[in-house]
CSV table of C-alpha atoms and ligand atoms in Angstrom, one decimal:
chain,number,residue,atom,x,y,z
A,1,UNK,CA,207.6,206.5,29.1
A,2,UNK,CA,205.3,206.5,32.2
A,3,UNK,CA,205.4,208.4,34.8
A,4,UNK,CA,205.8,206.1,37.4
A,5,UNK,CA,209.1,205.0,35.1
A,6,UNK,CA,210.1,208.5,34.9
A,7,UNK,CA,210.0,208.5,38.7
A,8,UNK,CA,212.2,205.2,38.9
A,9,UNK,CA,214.9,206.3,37.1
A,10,UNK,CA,215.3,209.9,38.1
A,11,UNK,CA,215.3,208.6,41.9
A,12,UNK,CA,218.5,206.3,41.2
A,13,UNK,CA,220.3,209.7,40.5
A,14,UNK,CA,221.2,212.5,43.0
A,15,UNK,CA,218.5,213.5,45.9
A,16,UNK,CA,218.0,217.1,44.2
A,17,UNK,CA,216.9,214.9,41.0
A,18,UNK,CA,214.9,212.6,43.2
A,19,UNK,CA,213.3,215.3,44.4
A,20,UNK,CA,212.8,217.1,41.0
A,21,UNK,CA,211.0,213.7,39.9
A,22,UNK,CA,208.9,213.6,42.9
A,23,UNK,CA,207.7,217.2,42.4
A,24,UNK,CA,206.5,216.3,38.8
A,25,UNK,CA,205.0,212.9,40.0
A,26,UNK,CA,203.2,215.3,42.8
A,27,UNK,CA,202.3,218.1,40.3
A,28,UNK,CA,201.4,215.8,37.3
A,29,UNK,CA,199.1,213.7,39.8
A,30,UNK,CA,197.3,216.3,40.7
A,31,UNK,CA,196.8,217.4,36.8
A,32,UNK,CA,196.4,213.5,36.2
A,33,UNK,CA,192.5,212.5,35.9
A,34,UNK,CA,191.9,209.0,37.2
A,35,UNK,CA,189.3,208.2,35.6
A,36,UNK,CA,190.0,205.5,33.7
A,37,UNK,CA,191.9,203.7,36.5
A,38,UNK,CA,188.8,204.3,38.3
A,39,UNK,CA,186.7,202.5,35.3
A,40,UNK,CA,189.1,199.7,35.0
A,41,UNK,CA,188.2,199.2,39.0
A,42,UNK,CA,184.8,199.6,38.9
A,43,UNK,CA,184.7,196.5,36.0
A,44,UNK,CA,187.1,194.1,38.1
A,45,UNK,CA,185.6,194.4,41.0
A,46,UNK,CA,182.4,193.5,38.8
A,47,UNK,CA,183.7,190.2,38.0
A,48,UNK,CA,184.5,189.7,41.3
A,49,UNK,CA,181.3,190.0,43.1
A,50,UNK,CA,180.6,187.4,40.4
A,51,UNK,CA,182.6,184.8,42.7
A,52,UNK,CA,181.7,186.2,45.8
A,53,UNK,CA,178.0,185.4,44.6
A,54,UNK,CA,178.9,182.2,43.8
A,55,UNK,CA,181.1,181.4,46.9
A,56,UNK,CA,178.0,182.9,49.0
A,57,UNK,CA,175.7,180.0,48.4
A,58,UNK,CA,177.9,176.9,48.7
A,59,UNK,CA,180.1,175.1,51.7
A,60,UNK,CA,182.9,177.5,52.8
A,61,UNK,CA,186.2,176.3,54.5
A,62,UNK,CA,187.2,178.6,57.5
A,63,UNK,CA,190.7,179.8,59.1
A,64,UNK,CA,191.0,182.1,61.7
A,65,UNK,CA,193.7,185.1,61.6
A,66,UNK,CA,194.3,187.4,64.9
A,67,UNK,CA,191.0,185.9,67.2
A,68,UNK,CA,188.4,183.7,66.9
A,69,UNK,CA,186.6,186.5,65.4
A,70,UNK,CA,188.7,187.5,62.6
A,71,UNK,CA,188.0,185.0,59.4
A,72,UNK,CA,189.2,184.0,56.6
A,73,UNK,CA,188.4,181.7,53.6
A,74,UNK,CA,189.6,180.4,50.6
A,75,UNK,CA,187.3,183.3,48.6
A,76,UNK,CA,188.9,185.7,50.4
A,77,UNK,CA,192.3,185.2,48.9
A,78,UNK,CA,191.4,184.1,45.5
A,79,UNK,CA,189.1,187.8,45.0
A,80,UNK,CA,192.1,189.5,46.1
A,81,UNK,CA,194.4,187.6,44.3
A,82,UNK,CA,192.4,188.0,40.9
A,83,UNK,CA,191.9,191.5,42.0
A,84,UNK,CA,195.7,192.3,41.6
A,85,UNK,CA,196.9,190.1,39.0
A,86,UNK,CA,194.4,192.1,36.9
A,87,UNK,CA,195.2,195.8,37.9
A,88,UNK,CA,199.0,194.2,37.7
A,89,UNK,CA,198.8,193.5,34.1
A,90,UNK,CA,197.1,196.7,33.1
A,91,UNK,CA,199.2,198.8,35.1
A,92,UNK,CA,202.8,197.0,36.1
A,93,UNK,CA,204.3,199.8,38.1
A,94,UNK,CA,201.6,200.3,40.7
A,95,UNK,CA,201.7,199.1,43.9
A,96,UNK,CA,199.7,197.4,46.2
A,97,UNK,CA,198.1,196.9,50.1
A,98,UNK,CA,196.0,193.8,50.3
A,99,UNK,CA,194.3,192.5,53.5
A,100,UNK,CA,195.0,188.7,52.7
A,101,UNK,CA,198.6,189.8,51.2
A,102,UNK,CA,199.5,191.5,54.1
A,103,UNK,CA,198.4,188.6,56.3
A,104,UNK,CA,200.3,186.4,54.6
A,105,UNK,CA,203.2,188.3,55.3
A,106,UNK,CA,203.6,190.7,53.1
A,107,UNK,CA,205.0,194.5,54.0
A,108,UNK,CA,202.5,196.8,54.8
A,109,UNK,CA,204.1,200.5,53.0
A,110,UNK,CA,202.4,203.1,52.0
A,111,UNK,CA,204.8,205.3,49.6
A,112,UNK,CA,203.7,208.2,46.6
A,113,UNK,CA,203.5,205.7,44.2
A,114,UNK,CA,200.2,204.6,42.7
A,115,UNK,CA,198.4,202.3,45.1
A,116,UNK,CA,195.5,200.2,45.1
A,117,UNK,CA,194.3,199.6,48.7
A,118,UNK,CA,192.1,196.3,48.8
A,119,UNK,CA,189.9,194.3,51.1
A,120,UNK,CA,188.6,191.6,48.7
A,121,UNK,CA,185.8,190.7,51.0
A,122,UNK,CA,184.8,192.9,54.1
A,123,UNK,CA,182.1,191.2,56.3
A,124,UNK,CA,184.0,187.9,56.0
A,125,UNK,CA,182.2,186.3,58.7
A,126,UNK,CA,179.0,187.8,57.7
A,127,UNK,CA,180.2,185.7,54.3
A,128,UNK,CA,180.5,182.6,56.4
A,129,UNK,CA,177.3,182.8,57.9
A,130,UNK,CA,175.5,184.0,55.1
A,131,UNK,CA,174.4,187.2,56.6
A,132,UNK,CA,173.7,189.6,53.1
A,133,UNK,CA,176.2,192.3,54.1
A,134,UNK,CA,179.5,191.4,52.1
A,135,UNK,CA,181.7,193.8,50.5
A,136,UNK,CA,184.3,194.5,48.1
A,137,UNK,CA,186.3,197.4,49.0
A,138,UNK,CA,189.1,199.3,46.6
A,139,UNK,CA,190.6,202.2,47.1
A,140,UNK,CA,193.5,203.8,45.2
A,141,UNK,CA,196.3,206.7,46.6
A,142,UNK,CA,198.7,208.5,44.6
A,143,UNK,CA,201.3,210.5,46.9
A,144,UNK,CA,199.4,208.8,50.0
A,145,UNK,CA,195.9,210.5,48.8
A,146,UNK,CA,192.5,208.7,48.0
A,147,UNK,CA,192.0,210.0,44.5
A,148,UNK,CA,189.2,207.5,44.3
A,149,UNK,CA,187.4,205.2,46.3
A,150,UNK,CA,184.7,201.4,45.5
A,151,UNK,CA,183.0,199.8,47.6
A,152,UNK,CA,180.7,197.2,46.1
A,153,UNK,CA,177.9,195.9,48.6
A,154,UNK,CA,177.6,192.4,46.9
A,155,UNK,CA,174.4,190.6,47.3
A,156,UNK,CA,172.5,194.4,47.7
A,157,UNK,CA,174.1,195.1,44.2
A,158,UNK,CA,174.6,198.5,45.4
A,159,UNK,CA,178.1,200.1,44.0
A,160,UNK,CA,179.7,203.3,45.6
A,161,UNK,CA,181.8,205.3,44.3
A,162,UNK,CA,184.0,208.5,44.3
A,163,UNK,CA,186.6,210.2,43.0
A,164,UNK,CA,188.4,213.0,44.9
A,165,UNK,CA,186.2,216.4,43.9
A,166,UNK,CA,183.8,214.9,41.6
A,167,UNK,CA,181.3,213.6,44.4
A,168,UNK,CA,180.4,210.5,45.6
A,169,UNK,CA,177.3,207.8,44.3
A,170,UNK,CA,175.8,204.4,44.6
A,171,UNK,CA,174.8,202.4,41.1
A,172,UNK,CA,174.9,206.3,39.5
A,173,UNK,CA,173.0,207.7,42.1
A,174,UNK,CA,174.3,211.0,43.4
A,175,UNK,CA,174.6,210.8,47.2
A,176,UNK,CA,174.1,213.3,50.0
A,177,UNK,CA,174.8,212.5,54.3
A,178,UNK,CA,171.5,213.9,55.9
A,179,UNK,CA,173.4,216.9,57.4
A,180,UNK,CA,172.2,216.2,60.6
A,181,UNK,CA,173.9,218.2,63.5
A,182,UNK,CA,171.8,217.3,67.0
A,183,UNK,CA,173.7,214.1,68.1
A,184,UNK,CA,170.2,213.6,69.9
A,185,UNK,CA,168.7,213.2,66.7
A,186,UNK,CA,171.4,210.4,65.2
A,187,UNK,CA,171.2,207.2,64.2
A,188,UNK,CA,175.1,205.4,64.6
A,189,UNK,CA,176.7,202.6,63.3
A,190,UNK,CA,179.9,201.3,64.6
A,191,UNK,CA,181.9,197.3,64.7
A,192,UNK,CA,182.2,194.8,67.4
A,193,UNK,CA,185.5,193.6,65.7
A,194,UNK,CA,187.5,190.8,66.1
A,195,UNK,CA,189.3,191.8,69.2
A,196,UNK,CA,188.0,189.6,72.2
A,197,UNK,CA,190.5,190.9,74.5
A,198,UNK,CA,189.0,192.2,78.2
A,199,UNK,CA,190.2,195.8,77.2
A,200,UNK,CA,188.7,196.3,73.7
A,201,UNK,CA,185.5,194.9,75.1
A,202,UNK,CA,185.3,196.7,77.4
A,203,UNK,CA,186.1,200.0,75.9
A,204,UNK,CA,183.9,199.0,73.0
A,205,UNK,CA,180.6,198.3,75.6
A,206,UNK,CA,181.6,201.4,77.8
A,207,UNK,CA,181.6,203.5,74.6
A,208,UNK,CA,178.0,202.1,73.3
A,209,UNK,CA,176.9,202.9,77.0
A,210,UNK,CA,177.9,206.3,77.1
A,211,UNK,CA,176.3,206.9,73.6
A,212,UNK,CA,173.2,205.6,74.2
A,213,UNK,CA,173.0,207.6,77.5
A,214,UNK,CA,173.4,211.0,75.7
A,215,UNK,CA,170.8,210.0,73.9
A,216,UNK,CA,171.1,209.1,70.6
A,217,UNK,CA,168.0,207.1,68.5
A,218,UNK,CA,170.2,203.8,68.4
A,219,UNK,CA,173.3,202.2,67.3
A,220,UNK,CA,173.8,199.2,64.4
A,221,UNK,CA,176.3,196.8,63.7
A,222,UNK,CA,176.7,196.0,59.5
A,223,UNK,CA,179.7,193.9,60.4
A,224,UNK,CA,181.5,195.5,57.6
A,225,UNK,CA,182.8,198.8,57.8
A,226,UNK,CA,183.5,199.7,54.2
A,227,UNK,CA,179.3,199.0,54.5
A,228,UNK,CA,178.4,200.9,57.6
A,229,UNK,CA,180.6,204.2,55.9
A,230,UNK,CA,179.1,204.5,53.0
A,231,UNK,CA,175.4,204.2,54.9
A,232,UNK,CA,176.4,207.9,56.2
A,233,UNK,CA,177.0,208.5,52.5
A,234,UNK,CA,173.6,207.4,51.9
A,235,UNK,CA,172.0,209.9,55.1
A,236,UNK,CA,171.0,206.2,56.1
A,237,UNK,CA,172.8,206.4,59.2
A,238,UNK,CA,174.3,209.4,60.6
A,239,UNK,CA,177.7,208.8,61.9
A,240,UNK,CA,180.3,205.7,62.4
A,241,UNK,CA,182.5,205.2,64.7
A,242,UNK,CA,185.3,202.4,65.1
A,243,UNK,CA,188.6,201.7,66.9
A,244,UNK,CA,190.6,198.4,65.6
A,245,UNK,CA,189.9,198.4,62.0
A,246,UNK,CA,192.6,198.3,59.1
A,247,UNK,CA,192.7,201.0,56.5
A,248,UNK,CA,191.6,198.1,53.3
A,249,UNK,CA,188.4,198.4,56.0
A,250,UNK,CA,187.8,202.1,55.2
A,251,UNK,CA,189.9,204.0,52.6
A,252,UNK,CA,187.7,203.5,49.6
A,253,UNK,CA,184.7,204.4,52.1
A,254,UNK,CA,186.3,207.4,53.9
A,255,UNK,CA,186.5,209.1,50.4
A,256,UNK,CA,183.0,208.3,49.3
A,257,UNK,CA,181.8,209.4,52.6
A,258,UNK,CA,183.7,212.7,52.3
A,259,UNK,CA,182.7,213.2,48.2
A,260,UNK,CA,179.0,213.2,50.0
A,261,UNK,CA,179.1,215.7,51.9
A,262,UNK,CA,180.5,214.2,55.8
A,263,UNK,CA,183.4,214.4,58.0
A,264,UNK,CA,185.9,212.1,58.4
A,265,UNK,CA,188.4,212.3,61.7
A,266,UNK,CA,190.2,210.4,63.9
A,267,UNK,CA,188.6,209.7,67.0
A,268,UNK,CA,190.7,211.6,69.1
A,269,UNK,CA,189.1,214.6,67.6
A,270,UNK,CA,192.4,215.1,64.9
A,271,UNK,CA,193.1,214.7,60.8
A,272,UNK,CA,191.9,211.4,59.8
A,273,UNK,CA,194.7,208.8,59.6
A,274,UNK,CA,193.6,205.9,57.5
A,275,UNK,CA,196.8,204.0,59.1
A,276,UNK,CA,196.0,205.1,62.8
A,277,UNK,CA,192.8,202.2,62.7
A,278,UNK,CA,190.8,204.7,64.3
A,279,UNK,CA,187.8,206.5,62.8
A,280,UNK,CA,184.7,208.7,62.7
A,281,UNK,CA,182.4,209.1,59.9
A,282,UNK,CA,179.6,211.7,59.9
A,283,UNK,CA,177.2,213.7,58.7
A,284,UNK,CA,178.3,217.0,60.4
A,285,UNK,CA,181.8,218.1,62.2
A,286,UNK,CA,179.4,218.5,65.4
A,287,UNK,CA,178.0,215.2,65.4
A,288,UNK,CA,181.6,214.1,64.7
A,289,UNK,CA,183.2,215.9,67.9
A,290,UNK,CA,180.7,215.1,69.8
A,291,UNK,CA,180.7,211.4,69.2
A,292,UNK,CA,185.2,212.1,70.1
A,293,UNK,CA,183.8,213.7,73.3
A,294,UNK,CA,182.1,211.0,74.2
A,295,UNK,CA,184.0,207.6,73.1
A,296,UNK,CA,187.5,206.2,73.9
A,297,UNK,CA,189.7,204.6,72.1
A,298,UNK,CA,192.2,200.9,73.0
A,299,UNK,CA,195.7,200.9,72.3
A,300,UNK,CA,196.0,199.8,68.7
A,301,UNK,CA,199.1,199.2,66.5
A,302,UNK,CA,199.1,201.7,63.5
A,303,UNK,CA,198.5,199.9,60.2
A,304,UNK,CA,202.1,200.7,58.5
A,305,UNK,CA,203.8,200.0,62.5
A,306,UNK,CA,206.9,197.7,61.2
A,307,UNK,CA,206.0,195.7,64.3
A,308,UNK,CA,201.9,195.3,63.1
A,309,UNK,CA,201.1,192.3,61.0
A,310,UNK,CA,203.3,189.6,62.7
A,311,UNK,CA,202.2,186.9,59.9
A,312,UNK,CA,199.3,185.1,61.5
A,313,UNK,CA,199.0,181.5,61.8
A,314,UNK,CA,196.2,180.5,59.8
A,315,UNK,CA,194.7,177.5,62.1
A,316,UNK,CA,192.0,175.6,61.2
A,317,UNK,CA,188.5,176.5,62.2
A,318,UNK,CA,185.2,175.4,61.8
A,319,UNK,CA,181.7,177.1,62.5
A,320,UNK,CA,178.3,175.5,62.3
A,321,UNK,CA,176.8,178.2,61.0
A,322,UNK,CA,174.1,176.5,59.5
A,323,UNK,CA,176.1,174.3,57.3
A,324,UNK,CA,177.4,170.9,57.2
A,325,UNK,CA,180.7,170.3,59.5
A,326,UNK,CA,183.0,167.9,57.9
A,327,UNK,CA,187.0,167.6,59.0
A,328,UNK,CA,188.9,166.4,56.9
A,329,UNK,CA,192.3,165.4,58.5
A,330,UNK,CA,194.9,167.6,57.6
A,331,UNK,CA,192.8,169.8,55.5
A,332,UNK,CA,190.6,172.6,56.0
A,333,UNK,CA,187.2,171.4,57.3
A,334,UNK,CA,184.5,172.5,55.3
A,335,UNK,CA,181.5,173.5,56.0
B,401,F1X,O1,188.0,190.9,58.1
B,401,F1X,P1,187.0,191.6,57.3
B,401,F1X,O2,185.8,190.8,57.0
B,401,F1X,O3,187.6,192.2,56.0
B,401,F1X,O4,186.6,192.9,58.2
B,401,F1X,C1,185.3,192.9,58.8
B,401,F1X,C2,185.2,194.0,59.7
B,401,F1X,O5,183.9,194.2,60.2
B,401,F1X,O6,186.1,193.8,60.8
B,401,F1X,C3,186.5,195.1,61.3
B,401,F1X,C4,186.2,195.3,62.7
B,401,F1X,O7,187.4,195.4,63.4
B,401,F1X,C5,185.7,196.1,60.5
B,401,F1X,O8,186.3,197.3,60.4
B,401,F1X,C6,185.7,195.4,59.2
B,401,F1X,O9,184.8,195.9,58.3
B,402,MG,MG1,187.6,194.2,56.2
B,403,MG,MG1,188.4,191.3,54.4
């Protein structure tokens, strides 16, 4: 009997039993090596970059979500979809927190139980537009901790990875942040987002200004954040900082970030809340503070807020992003 079934049916008796289950869910996980969960990832999301690859080079049809900004295509929700139906029939009782699932409507809840935390594709408009930063990102939580983390830069091939204590690496590679410490010295990343709102612009412009004024030797723009992350991994960049992203963005990357040797915190200088959509990543806890010193952050609705996620209307959209622009009436309009 699994454990997860152990859990289910020792929580339909009496709370002290519920909580006896939930102790040896807790204690077993922390015994329990991942490992092959991990694996089984690693080889899914494999196939799936397989699509993506494909999907890359041919006419896309695109639908908006919350702005203008944030897309969506037809990839998008087949990855994730093929994504879970696979994990789902390897491992029935685990649960799961999909972008494209949770913008269709679904529940956003975080609980103990086994849980794979998926962004099929992250860069989605950099997938639109062809630009060669696209990634898969997976992570997976037992009693609401990352025990292991993937993020699969497609058309790179470069695969991160890492599991809680065992360190972090990219196609095998053992990775290491540069350890830098003189925010003078740093090279950030950070995301424009989707928000085109007068406030979030102009907290994210005021918060480049103030950055580059300190000074620090620039500031990039991936347009995926699972990407950007695990550059810090890398000692590629040196720090990351966003407000406005969802935790599919950065819980596989957090991990693999942390596994290499960085910081992870919220911006307001506090624990790192992977529902709280606000982050630093860097190579140093004084880079990291400084970087909270010196930013602010827009009111944001926490990821697992009942009230987040209203389901979106997915409208029709079309870009000319080099391609074709047919509409089709009725249908999407490809491109
Ligand atoms: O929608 P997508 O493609 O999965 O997310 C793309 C993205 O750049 O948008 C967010 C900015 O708010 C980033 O955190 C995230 O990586
Ligand atoms: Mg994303
Ligand atoms: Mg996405």
């Amino acid at each position: 009997m699994s454990l997860e079934e152990l859990h289910s049916i020792f929580s339909v008796f009496a709370l002290p039993i519920f909580d006896l289950s939930s102790n040896i869910l807790r204690r077993t996980s922390r015994m329990a090596d991942w490992t092959e969960c991990m694996n089984y990832g690693i080889h899914i999301a494999r196939e799936a970059r397989e699509v993506i690859l494909h999907a890359f080079r041919i006419k896309k049809a695109v639908m908006l979500k919350s702005s203008p900004a944030d897309l969506v295509t037809e990839t998008d929700q087949r990855v994730e979809r093929m994504l879970i139906s696979a994990i789902k029939a390897k491992y029935p009782h685990h649960k799961f927190i999909g972008e494209e699932s949770v913008a269709a409507g679904e529940k956003l809840i975080l609980t103990d139980s086994p849980t794979w935390i998926i962004d099929p594709i992250d860069g989605t408009a950099n997938f639109v537009h062809r630009f060669p930063f696209v990634a898969i990102s997976i992570a997976f939580a037992v009693n609401k901790q990352t025990e292991f983390g993937i993020v699969y830069s497609c058309i790179e091939d470069k695969l991160y990875s890492a599991q809680r204590g065992r360190g972090a690496f990219c196609n095998d590679i053992p990775l290491a942040t540069s350890g830098q410490e003189d925010i003078t010295k740093c090279l950030l990343v950070t995301e424009i987002g989707a928000e085109r709102d007068q406030l979030a612009l102009a907290t994210m412009t005021s918060n480049i200004h103030r950055l580059l004024e300190i000074p620090v030797h620039g500031i990039r723009a991936v347009g995926t954040a699972a990407v950007d992350m695990c550059l810090i991994s890398t000692g590629g960049a040196d720090a990351y900082y966003h407000i406005g992203m969802h935790c599919w963005d950065i819980a596989a990357s957090a991990l693999i970030v942390s596994e290499a040797g960085g910081v992870v915190i919220d911006t307001n200088g506090s624990e790192f809340d992977m529902m709280a959509r606000r982050v630093i990543a860097a190579s140093s806890m004084s880079v990291a503070r400084r970087i909270a010193q010196a930013i602010q952050a827009f009111p944001c609705e926490r990821d697992d807020d009942p009230r987040a996620h209203p389901q979106k209307a997915q409208i029709e959209h079309s870009t000319d992003s080099g391609n074709d622009v047919h509409k089709k009436a009725g249908g999407h309009r490809r491109l």
